[in-house]
PDB file of C-alpha atoms in Angstrom:
ATOM      1  CA  MET A 184       0.000   0.000   0.000  1.00 68.00           C
ATOM      2  CA  THR A 185       1.439   3.374  -1.047  1.00 70.00           C
ATOM      3  CA  PRO A 186       2.142   5.580   1.997  1.00 77.00           C
ATOM      4  CA  ALA A 187       0.482   8.979   2.187  1.00 90.00           C
ATOM      5  CA  LEU A 188       2.589  12.078   1.573  1.00 95.00           C
ATOM      6  CA  THR A 189       1.894  14.967   3.964  1.00 97.00           C
ATOM      7  CA  LEU A 190       1.877  18.468   2.472  1.00 98.00           C
ATOM      8  CA  GLN A 191       1.956  21.516   4.738  1.00 98.00           C
ATOM      9  CA  VAL A 192      -0.375  24.382   3.795  1.00 98.00           C
ATOM     10  CA  THR A 193      -0.639  27.921   5.171  1.00 98.00           C
ATOM     11  CA  ALA A 194      -3.686  29.896   4.047  1.00 98.00           C
ATOM     12  CA  SER A 195      -3.669  33.655   3.444  1.00 97.00           C
ATOM     13  CA  ASP A 196      -5.065  34.345   6.927  1.00 97.00           C
ATOM     14  CA  GLY A 197      -2.384  32.230   8.625  1.00 97.00           C
ATOM     15  CA  HIS A 198      -4.464  29.081   9.073  1.00 98.00           C
ATOM     16  CA  ARG A 199      -2.161  26.045   8.923  1.00 98.00           C
ATOM     17  CA  PHE A 200      -3.261  22.539   7.974  1.00 98.00           C
ATOM     18  CA  GLU A 201      -2.069  19.448   6.108  1.00 98.00           C
ATOM     19  CA  LEU A 202      -3.075  17.657   2.940  1.00 98.00           C
ATOM     20  CA  LEU A 203      -2.686  13.889   2.629  1.00 98.00           C
ATOM     21  CA  HIS A 204      -1.623  12.740  -0.840  1.00 97.00           C
ATOM     22  CA  VAL A 205      -1.709   9.129  -2.070  1.00 97.00           C
ATOM     23  CA  ALA A 206      -0.093   8.602  -5.475  1.00 95.00           C
ATOM     24  CA  ALA A 207      -1.566   6.246  -8.057  1.00 94.00           C
ATOM     25  CA  ALA A 208      -0.063   2.770  -8.147  1.00 83.00           C
ATOM     26  CA  THR A 209       0.588   3.202 -11.876  1.00 83.00           C
ATOM     27  CA  ALA A 210       1.486   6.340 -13.818  1.00 74.00           C
ATOM     28  CA  SER A 211      -1.705   8.304 -14.411  1.00 73.00           C
ATOM     29  CA  PRO A 212      -2.566  11.964 -15.018  1.00 78.00           C
ATOM     30  CA  ARG A 213      -5.822  11.680 -13.028  1.00 90.00           C
ATOM     31  CA  HIS A 214      -5.686  13.522  -9.700  1.00 97.00           C
ATOM     32  CA  LEU A 215      -8.618  13.880  -7.307  1.00 98.00           C
ATOM     33  CA  LEU A 216      -8.915  16.514  -4.575  1.00 98.00           C
ATOM     34  CA  TRP A 217     -11.343  15.066  -2.021  1.00 98.00           C
ATOM     35  CA  LEU A 218     -13.401  17.178   0.414  1.00 98.00           C
ATOM     36  CA  PRO A 219     -14.606  15.480   3.632  1.00 98.00           C
ATOM     37  CA  ALA A 220     -18.018  15.503   5.237  1.00 98.00           C
ATOM     38  CA  LEU A 221     -18.878  17.858   8.088  1.00 97.00           C
ATOM     39  CA  GLY A 222     -16.805  17.009  11.161  1.00 95.00           C
ATOM     40  CA  VAL A 223     -14.797  14.215   9.493  1.00 97.00           C
ATOM     41  CA  SER A 224     -10.986  14.394   9.437  1.00 97.00           C
ATOM     42  CA  ALA A 225      -9.078  13.795   6.215  1.00 98.00           C
ATOM     43  CA  ARG A 226      -7.340  10.672   7.548  1.00 97.00           C
ATOM     44  CA  HIS A 227     -10.655   8.801   7.705  1.00 98.00           C
ATOM     45  CA  TYR A 228     -10.736   8.789   3.892  1.00 98.00           C
ATOM     46  CA  LEU A 229      -7.365   7.084   3.493  1.00 98.00           C
ATOM     47  CA  PRO A 230      -9.069   3.745   2.649  1.00 98.00           C
ATOM     48  CA  LEU A 231     -10.869   5.511  -0.224  1.00 98.00           C
ATOM     49  CA  ALA A 232      -7.645   7.187  -1.337  1.00 98.00           C
ATOM     50  CA  HIS A 233      -5.812   3.846  -1.409  1.00 97.00           C
ATOM     51  CA  ALA A 234      -8.700   2.129  -3.211  1.00 97.00           C
ATOM     52  CA  LEU A 235      -8.658   4.782  -5.933  1.00 97.00           C
ATOM     53  CA  ALA A 236      -4.856   4.872  -6.113  1.00 96.00           C
ATOM     54  CA  GLN A 237      -4.758   1.122  -6.692  1.00 95.00           C
ATOM     55  CA  ARG A 238      -7.081   1.725  -9.630  1.00 94.00           C
ATOM     56  CA  GLY A 239      -4.920   4.439 -11.189  1.00 94.00           C
ATOM     57  CA  CYS A 240      -6.202   7.685  -9.627  1.00 96.00           C
ATOM     58  CA  SER A 241      -3.979   9.822  -7.386  1.00 96.00           C
ATOM     59  CA  VAL A 242      -5.847  11.358  -4.452  1.00 98.00           C
ATOM     60  CA  THR A 243      -5.272  14.329  -2.176  1.00 98.00           C
ATOM     61  CA  LEU A 244      -7.414  14.561   0.954  1.00 98.00           C
ATOM     62  CA  HIS A 245      -8.309  18.076   2.071  1.00 98.00           C
ATOM     63  CA  GLU A 246      -8.591  18.980   5.759  1.00 98.00           C
ATOM     64  CA  TRP A 247     -11.435  21.212   6.861  1.00 98.00           C
ATOM     65  CA  ARG A 248     -10.677  24.123   9.157  1.00 98.00           C
ATOM     66  CA  GLY A 249     -11.167  23.044  12.773  1.00 98.00           C
ATOM     67  CA  HIS A 250     -10.561  19.319  12.326  1.00 98.00           C
ATOM     68  CA  GLY A 251      -7.697  16.838  12.205  1.00 97.00           C
ATOM     69  CA  SER A 252      -4.420  18.529  11.266  1.00 98.00           C
ATOM     70  CA  SER A 253      -5.964  22.014  11.280  1.00 98.00           C
ATOM     71  CA  LYS A 254      -4.297  24.263  13.869  1.00 97.00           C
ATOM     72  CA  LEU A 255      -7.615  25.899  14.715  1.00 98.00           C
ATOM     73  CA  ARG A 256     -10.508  24.703  16.821  1.00 97.00           C
ATOM     74  CA  ALA A 257     -13.947  26.290  16.898  1.00 97.00           C
ATOM     75  CA  SER A 258     -14.590  28.408  19.981  1.00 97.00           C
ATOM     76  CA  ARG A 259     -16.135  31.705  20.964  1.00 96.00           C
ATOM     77  CA  ARG A 260     -12.900  33.392  19.843  1.00 96.00           C
ATOM     78  CA  GLN A 261     -12.339  31.272  16.717  1.00 97.00           C
ATOM     79  CA  ASP A 262     -15.189  31.369  14.233  1.00 98.00           C
ATOM     80  CA  TRP A 263     -15.556  30.870  10.476  1.00 97.00           C
ATOM     81  CA  GLY A 264     -18.068  29.936   7.819  1.00 96.00           C
ATOM     82  CA  PHE A 265     -18.392  28.821   4.214  1.00 96.00           C
ATOM     83  CA  ALA A 266     -16.568  31.970   3.054  1.00 95.00           C
ATOM     84  CA  GLN A 267     -13.306  30.970   4.762  1.00 97.00           C
ATOM     85  CA  LEU A 268     -13.523  27.376   3.520  1.00 97.00           C
ATOM     86  CA  LEU A 269     -14.252  28.357  -0.077  1.00 96.00           C
ATOM     87  CA  ALA A 270     -12.271  31.577  -0.503  1.00 96.00           C
ATOM     88  CA  THR A 271      -9.279  30.978   1.800  1.00 98.00           C
ATOM     89  CA  ASP A 272      -8.552  27.309   2.571  1.00 98.00           C
ATOM     90  CA  LEU A 273      -9.448  25.594  -0.708  1.00 98.00           C
ATOM     91  CA  PRO A 274      -7.520  28.080  -2.884  1.00 98.00           C
ATOM     92  CA  ALA A 275      -4.513  27.557  -0.591  1.00 98.00           C
ATOM     93  CA  ALA A 276      -4.799  23.780  -1.013  1.00 98.00           C
ATOM     94  CA  VAL A 277      -4.995  24.022  -4.814  1.00 98.00           C
ATOM     95  CA  ALA A 278      -2.056  26.444  -4.892  1.00 98.00           C
ATOM     96  CA  CYS A 279      -0.003  24.044  -2.769  1.00 98.00           C
ATOM     97  CA  LEU A 280      -0.740  21.153  -5.122  1.00 98.00           C
ATOM     98  CA  ASN A 281       0.112  23.241  -8.183  1.00 97.00           C
ATOM     99  CA  ALA A 282       3.389  24.259  -6.553  1.00 97.00           C
ATOM    100  CA  HIS A 283       4.235  20.565  -6.110  1.00 96.00           C
ATOM    101  CA  GLY A 284       3.425  19.803  -9.755  1.00 94.00           C
ATOM    102  CA  MET A 285       0.169  18.012  -8.919  1.00 95.00           C
ATOM    103  CA  PRO A 286      -2.652  19.909 -10.676  1.00 96.00           C
ATOM    104  CA  VAL A 287      -6.186  18.790  -9.900  1.00 97.00           C
ATOM    105  CA  ASP A 288      -8.382  17.493 -12.723  1.00 97.00           C
ATOM    106  CA  THR A 289     -11.081  15.882 -10.542  1.00 98.00           C
ATOM    107  CA  LEU A 290     -12.847  17.405  -7.547  1.00 98.00           C
ATOM    108  CA  GLY A 291     -15.048  15.362  -5.254  1.00 98.00           C
ATOM    109  CA  GLY A 292     -16.561  15.174  -1.837  1.00 98.00           C
ATOM    110  CA  HIS A 293     -18.745  13.428   0.682  1.00 98.00           C
ATOM    111  CA  SER A 294     -21.865  15.067   2.119  1.00 98.00           C
ATOM    112  CA  LEU A 295     -20.982  18.720   2.906  1.00 97.00           C
ATOM    113  CA  GLY A 296     -17.777  18.137   0.947  1.00 98.00           C
ATOM    114  CA  GLY A 297     -19.846  17.349  -2.130  1.00 98.00           C
ATOM    115  CA  GLN A 298     -21.877  20.518  -1.694  1.00 97.00           C
ATOM    116  CA  LEU A 299     -18.796  22.707  -1.373  1.00 97.00           C
ATOM    117  CA  ALA A 300     -17.136  20.878  -4.268  1.00 98.00           C
ATOM    118  CA  CYS A 301     -20.006  22.088  -6.466  1.00 97.00           C
ATOM    119  CA  CYS A 302     -19.542  25.636  -5.148  1.00 96.00           C
ATOM    120  CA  PHE A 303     -15.761  25.616  -5.694  1.00 97.00           C
ATOM    121  CA  ALA A 304     -15.442  23.669  -8.950  1.00 97.00           C
ATOM    122  CA  SER A 305     -15.433  26.737 -11.186  1.00 95.00           C
ATOM    123  CA  GLN A 306     -12.360  28.063  -9.351  1.00 95.00           C
ATOM    124  CA  ILE A 307     -10.048  25.257 -10.565  1.00 96.00           C
ATOM    125  CA  PRO A 308      -8.724  25.875 -14.100  1.00 94.00           C
ATOM    126  CA  GLY A 309      -8.679  22.734 -16.226  1.00 94.00           C
ATOM    127  CA  LEU A 310     -11.036  20.755 -13.975  1.00 97.00           C
ATOM    128  CA  GLN A 311     -12.678  17.914 -15.897  1.00 97.00           C
ATOM    129  CA  ARG A 312     -14.707  15.870 -13.405  1.00 96.00           C
ATOM    130  CA  LEU A 313     -16.875  16.229 -10.342  1.00 98.00           C
ATOM    131  CA  TRP A 314     -17.473  13.243  -8.051  1.00 98.00           C
ATOM    132  CA  LEU A 315     -20.180  13.279  -5.380  1.00 98.00           C
ATOM    133  CA  VAL A 316     -20.720  10.549  -2.780  1.00 98.00           C
ATOM    134  CA  ALA A 317     -23.693  10.636  -0.395  1.00 98.00           C
ATOM    135  CA  ALA A 318     -24.069  14.340  -1.167  1.00 98.00           C
ATOM    136  CA  GLY A 319     -27.156  16.470  -1.588  1.00 97.00           C
ATOM    137  CA  SER A 320     -28.753  19.760  -0.699  1.00 97.00           C
ATOM    138  CA  PRO A 321     -29.858  19.925   2.960  1.00 97.00           C
ATOM    139  CA  HIS A 322     -32.919  21.969   1.936  1.00 97.00           C
ATOM    140  CA  TRP A 323     -35.844  20.595   3.927  1.00 97.00           C
ATOM    141  CA  ALA A 324     -38.135  20.605   0.878  1.00 97.00           C
ATOM    142  CA  SER A 325     -35.892  18.115  -0.925  1.00 97.00           C
ATOM    143  CA  PHE A 326     -36.594  15.444   1.721  1.00 97.00           C
ATOM    144  CA  ARG A 327     -39.600  13.193   2.113  1.00 94.00           C
ATOM    145  CA  PRO A 328     -41.565  12.618   5.325  1.00 94.00           C
ATOM    146  CA  PRO A 329     -40.799  12.285   8.135  1.00 95.00           C
ATOM    147  CA  GLN A 330     -37.490  14.173   7.727  1.00 95.00           C
ATOM    148  CA  ARG A 331     -39.041  17.146   5.966  1.00 94.00           C
ATOM    149  CA  TYR A 332     -41.279  17.755   8.995  1.00 96.00           C
ATOM    150  CA  TRP A 333     -38.571  18.062  11.653  1.00 96.00           C
ATOM    151  CA  LEU A 334     -35.624  19.383   9.613  1.00 96.00           C
ATOM    152  CA  PRO A 335     -36.799  23.051   9.714  1.00 96.00           C
ATOM    153  CA  LEU A 336     -36.789  22.844  13.509  1.00 96.00           C
ATOM    154  CA  ALA A 337     -33.252  21.415  13.498  1.00 96.00           C
ATOM    155  CA  TYR A 338     -32.117  24.225  11.194  1.00 97.00           C
ATOM    156  CA  THR A 339     -33.357  26.719  13.780  1.00 96.00           C
ATOM    157  CA  LEU A 340     -32.196  25.010  16.981  1.00 97.00           C
ATOM    158  CA  LEU A 341     -28.655  24.002  15.973  1.00 97.00           C
ATOM    159  CA  PRO A 342     -27.427  27.519  15.025  1.00 96.00           C
ATOM    160  CA  GLY A 343     -29.028  28.835  18.204  1.00 97.00           C
ATOM    161  CA  LEU A 344     -27.214  26.246  20.294  1.00 97.00           C
ATOM    162  CA  ALA A 345     -23.904  27.011  18.561  1.00 97.00           C
ATOM    163  CA  CYS A 346     -24.379  30.713  19.232  1.00 96.00           C
ATOM    164  CA  LEU A 347     -25.183  30.054  22.889  1.00 97.00           C
ATOM    165  CA  LEU A 348     -22.174  27.786  23.516  1.00 97.00           C
ATOM    166  CA  GLY A 349     -19.704  29.468  21.162  1.00 97.00           C
ATOM    167  CA  HIS A 350     -19.516  26.357  18.953  1.00 97.00           C
ATOM    168  CA  LEU A 351     -21.641  23.326  18.106  1.00 96.00           C
ATOM    169  CA  PRO A 352     -20.700  20.292  20.251  1.00 96.00           C
ATOM    170  CA  GLY A 353     -21.414  17.893  17.414  1.00 93.00           C
ATOM    171  CA  ARG A 354     -19.792  14.841  18.991  1.00 91.00           C
ATOM    172  CA  ARG A 355     -22.195  15.010  21.914  1.00 92.00           C
ATOM    173  CA  LEU A 356     -25.155  15.546  19.608  1.00 91.00           C
ATOM    174  CA  GLY A 357     -24.187  12.787  17.183  1.00 88.00           C
ATOM    175  CA  PHE A 358     -23.968  15.212  14.259  1.00 88.00           C
ATOM    176  CA  GLY A 359     -20.700  16.606  12.918  1.00 91.00           C
ATOM    177  CA  GLY A 360     -17.814  17.521  15.191  1.00 94.00           C
ATOM    178  CA  ARG A 361     -16.846  20.660  17.062  1.00 96.00           C
ATOM    179  CA  GLU A 362     -18.251  23.128  14.541  1.00 98.00           C
ATOM    180  CA  ALA A 363     -17.898  26.898  14.207  1.00 98.00           C
ATOM    181  CA  ARG A 364     -20.944  29.101  14.713  1.00 97.00           C
ATOM    182  CA  ARG A 365     -20.934  30.730  11.292  1.00 97.00           C
ATOM    183  CA  LEU A 366     -20.384  27.388   9.567  1.00 97.00           C
ATOM    184  CA  VAL A 367     -23.453  25.958  11.290  1.00 97.00           C
ATOM    185  CA  ALA A 368     -25.419  29.107  10.456  1.00 97.00           C
ATOM    186  CA  ASP A 369     -24.399  28.938   6.778  1.00 96.00           C
ATOM    187  CA  TRP A 370     -25.298  25.240   6.549  1.00 96.00           C
ATOM    188  CA  ALA A 371     -28.638  25.797   8.305  1.00 97.00           C
ATOM    189  CA  ARG A 372     -29.462  28.699   5.989  1.00 96.00           C
ATOM    190  CA  VAL A 373     -29.144  26.357   3.001  1.00 96.00           C
ATOM    191  CA  GLY A 374     -31.348  23.890   4.875  1.00 97.00           C
ATOM    192  CA  ARG A 375     -34.051  26.505   5.407  1.00 97.00           C
ATOM    193  CA  THR A 376     -33.932  28.307   2.062  1.00 95.00           C
ATOM    194  CA  GLY A 377     -32.162  26.009  -0.407  1.00 94.00           C
ATOM    195  CA  ARG A 378     -29.757  28.862  -1.264  1.00 91.00           C
ATOM    196  CA  TYR A 379     -26.021  29.198  -0.609  1.00 90.00           C
ATOM    197  CA  ARG A 380     -24.572  32.436   0.740  1.00 82.00           C
ATOM    198  CA  ILE A 381     -22.086  32.838  -2.106  1.00 83.00           C
ATOM    199  CA  PRO A 382     -21.346  35.727  -4.502  1.00 84.00           C
ATOM    200  CA  ALA A 383     -23.589  36.106  -7.533  1.00 84.00           C
ATOM    201  CA  GLN A 384     -20.607  35.545  -9.839  1.00 87.00           C
ATOM    202  CA  VAL A 385     -19.923  32.173  -8.201  1.00 87.00           C
ATOM    203  CA  GLN A 386     -23.557  31.190  -8.726  1.00 87.00           C
ATOM    204  CA  GLN A 387     -23.276  32.134 -12.392  1.00 91.00           C
ATOM    205  CA  ASP A 388     -20.034  30.170 -12.696  1.00 91.00           C
ATOM    206  CA  MET A 389     -21.702  27.109 -11.132  1.00 93.00           C
ATOM    207  CA  ALA A 390     -24.589  27.324 -13.596  1.00 92.00           C
ATOM    208  CA  GLY A 391     -22.097  27.466 -16.464  1.00 94.00           C
ATOM    209  CA  LEU A 392     -20.024  24.455 -15.418  1.00 95.00           C
ATOM    210  CA  ASP A 393     -19.576  21.829 -18.127  1.00 96.00           C
ATOM    211  CA  LEU A 394     -18.056  18.832 -16.342  1.00 97.00           C
ATOM    212  CA  GLY A 395     -18.634  15.125 -16.197  1.00 97.00           C
ATOM    213  CA  CYS A 396     -20.387  14.607 -12.853  1.00 98.00           C
ATOM    214  CA  ILE A 397     -20.656  11.158 -11.278  1.00 98.00           C
ATOM    215  CA  ALA A 398     -22.799  10.886  -8.146  1.00 98.00           C
ATOM    216  CA  VAL A 399     -23.090   7.849  -5.895  1.00 98.00           C
ATOM    217  CA  CYS A 400     -26.235   7.480  -3.778  1.00 98.00           C
ATOM    218  CA  LEU A 401     -26.619   4.909  -1.032  1.00 98.00           C
ATOM    219  CA  GLU A 402     -29.903   3.062  -0.834  1.00 97.00           C
ATOM    220  CA  ASP A 403     -30.542   3.526   2.899  1.00 97.00           C
ATOM    221  CA  ASP A 404     -29.007   6.978   3.326  1.00 97.00           C
ATOM    222  CA  TRP A 405     -31.714   9.242   4.755  1.00 96.00           C
ATOM    223  CA  MET A 406     -29.201  12.099   5.170  1.00 96.00           C
ATOM    224  CA  ALA A 407     -28.585  12.415   1.415  1.00 97.00           C
ATOM    225  CA  PRO A 408     -31.403  10.715  -0.505  1.00 97.00           C
ATOM    226  CA  ALA A 409     -31.693  10.889  -4.272  1.00 97.00           C
ATOM    227  CA  SER A 410     -34.180  13.767  -3.950  1.00 97.00           C
ATOM    228  CA  SER A 411     -31.594  15.923  -2.145  1.00 98.00           C
ATOM    229  CA  LEU A 412     -28.975  15.068  -4.778  1.00 98.00           C
ATOM    230  CA  LYS A 413     -31.417  16.265  -7.438  1.00 97.00           C
ATOM    231  CA  ALA A 414     -31.750  19.590  -5.584  1.00 97.00           C
ATOM    232  CA  LEU A 415     -27.959  19.959  -5.385  1.00 97.00           C
ATOM    233  CA  ARG A 416     -27.505  19.181  -9.076  1.00 96.00           C
ATOM    234  CA  ALA A 417     -29.966  21.956  -9.929  1.00 95.00           C
ATOM    235  CA  TRP A 418     -27.116  24.349  -9.053  1.00 95.00           C
ATOM    236  CA  ILE A 419     -24.898  22.820 -11.781  1.00 96.00           C
ATOM    237  CA  PRO A 420     -27.370  22.128 -14.619  1.00 95.00           C
ATOM    238  CA  GLY A 421     -24.733  22.274 -17.340  1.00 96.00           C
ATOM    239  CA  CYS A 422     -22.822  19.243 -16.079  1.00 97.00           C
ATOM    240  CA  ARG A 423     -23.163  15.814 -17.673  1.00 96.00           C
ATOM    241  CA  HIS A 424     -24.710  13.790 -14.867  1.00 96.00           C
ATOM    242  CA  GLN A 425     -24.465  10.088 -14.109  1.00 97.00           C
ATOM    243  CA  THR A 426     -25.824   8.453 -10.964  1.00 97.00           C
ATOM    244  CA  ALA A 427     -25.121   5.096  -9.321  1.00 97.00           C
ATOM    245  CA  MET A 428     -27.384   3.789  -6.548  1.00 98.00           C
ATOM    246  CA  LEU A 429     -25.519   1.259  -4.383  1.00 98.00           C
ATOM    247  CA  THR A 430     -27.112  -1.282  -2.060  1.00 98.00           C
ATOM    248  CA  ALA A 431     -25.777  -2.927   1.080  1.00 98.00           C
ATOM    249  CA  ALA A 432     -25.150  -6.100  -0.910  1.00 98.00           C
ATOM    250  CA  GLN A 433     -22.966  -4.191  -3.375  1.00 97.00           C
ATOM    251  CA  LEU A 434     -21.098  -2.293  -0.662  1.00 97.00           C
ATOM    252  CA  GLY A 435     -20.583  -5.208   1.701  1.00 97.00           C
ATOM    253  CA  VAL A 436     -21.689  -2.922   4.580  1.00 97.00           C
ATOM    254  CA  ALA A 437     -24.796  -0.949   5.477  1.00 98.00           C
ATOM    255  CA  ALA A 438     -25.811   1.426   2.680  1.00 98.00           C
ATOM    256  CA  ASN A 439     -25.960   4.456   4.958  1.00 97.00           C
ATOM    257  CA  HIS A 440     -24.197   7.812   5.075  1.00 97.00           C
ATOM    258  CA  PHE A 441     -20.952   6.709   6.737  1.00 97.00           C
ATOM    259  CA  ALA A 442     -20.413   2.923   6.794  1.00 97.00           C
ATOM    260  CA  TRP A 443     -18.807   2.869   3.337  1.00 98.00           C
ATOM    261  CA  ILE A 444     -15.853   5.011   4.480  1.00 98.00           C
ATOM    262  CA  ARG A 445     -14.058   1.977   5.931  1.00 96.00           C
ATOM    263  CA  HIS A 446     -15.058  -0.287   3.034  1.00 97.00           C
ATOM    264  CA  PRO A 447     -14.840   1.914  -0.080  1.00 98.00           C
ATOM    265  CA  ALA A 448     -14.061  -0.612  -2.844  1.00 98.00           C
ATOM    266  CA  ALA A 449     -17.525  -0.443  -4.417  1.00 98.00           C
ATOM    267  CA  ILE A 450     -17.514   3.353  -4.202  1.00 98.00           C
ATOM    268  CA  ALA A 451     -14.148   3.489  -5.977  1.00 98.00           C
ATOM    269  CA  GLU A 452     -15.415   1.198  -8.732  1.00 97.00           C
ATOM    270  CA  ALA A 453     -18.551   3.302  -9.201  1.00 97.00           C
ATOM    271  CA  LEU A 454     -16.574   6.542  -9.465  1.00 97.00           C
ATOM    272  CA  LEU A 455     -14.103   5.104 -11.968  1.00 93.00           C
TER     273      LEU A 455
END
C-alpha cells in the first residue's frame, strides 16, 4: 500500500493545515482533490484514497478548518463559515498542489464536501470531473416525510445552540464535530432556504459548469437521498450527470451515510 505524503499548507489568513496525498499505483494523469463531510478528518478517507490509487487515480485529501491537522478549533474566539472554507482554505490547497506539480483534474466530496465541491469547482482551471458521494442539498423541501417535517426545527435550533455555547458540540449531539458558529449558520441557511450564501458571480459560474459529474447514492441513506442530490444538481445544470445507486449487498456494509468510508471498494469502482 502506497504511503500517504503529507503536504503543509498555510492559508492567506495564517491558518495552517495538512493535505494527505496518495499517489496512483501506476502512472496516471488523473488527480482527485477530495473534500470530507462535516466534522470528518481527512485521515478517515485514506481507505478511499488507497482504493482509488490502486485503480490508477492519485488522491489528495483536504482537511477542513477546525478538524484533524488544522491548527484551529472552533470556539467563541475562533469562528468561520463557508466563506473561509471556499475563498481561503481551498484556494490555498490548490495552490499548494500546483506548486508541487500536482494539478487537480477531478474534484469530489462526501456530504458537505460534495456541496462545497459544487460551489468551488469553477475556481479550478482545467477541472474535468466532479465526483459526489452521499451528497445532496440539505434543503428541507428536498426530503420526504418524516425528515421534511422536523428538519426546519433542526435548522433553527442548531445555530441557536452554537451561538449560545460558542460552537456546536457535534460529537455530543451525534452530528458533525466541534463546529464553528458561522459554519453551522451557513449550513442551516441552506437547509431553510435552499440557497447558498455565495457571490452572484460564483452562482453564475456554477450554472455554467460543463463537467462530467458522477454521483453515488446509497440506498438507505436518509441524510442524502436521491431527492436531495437532485436539488444539489440543480445548481450545476450544465454538467453531464451520471448516478449510481448502491445497495448494502454491493457495498458489503450498510448502505448508509458513513459505513462505506471503511469499506470503499464499491464506491471506488462506481466513481471510476
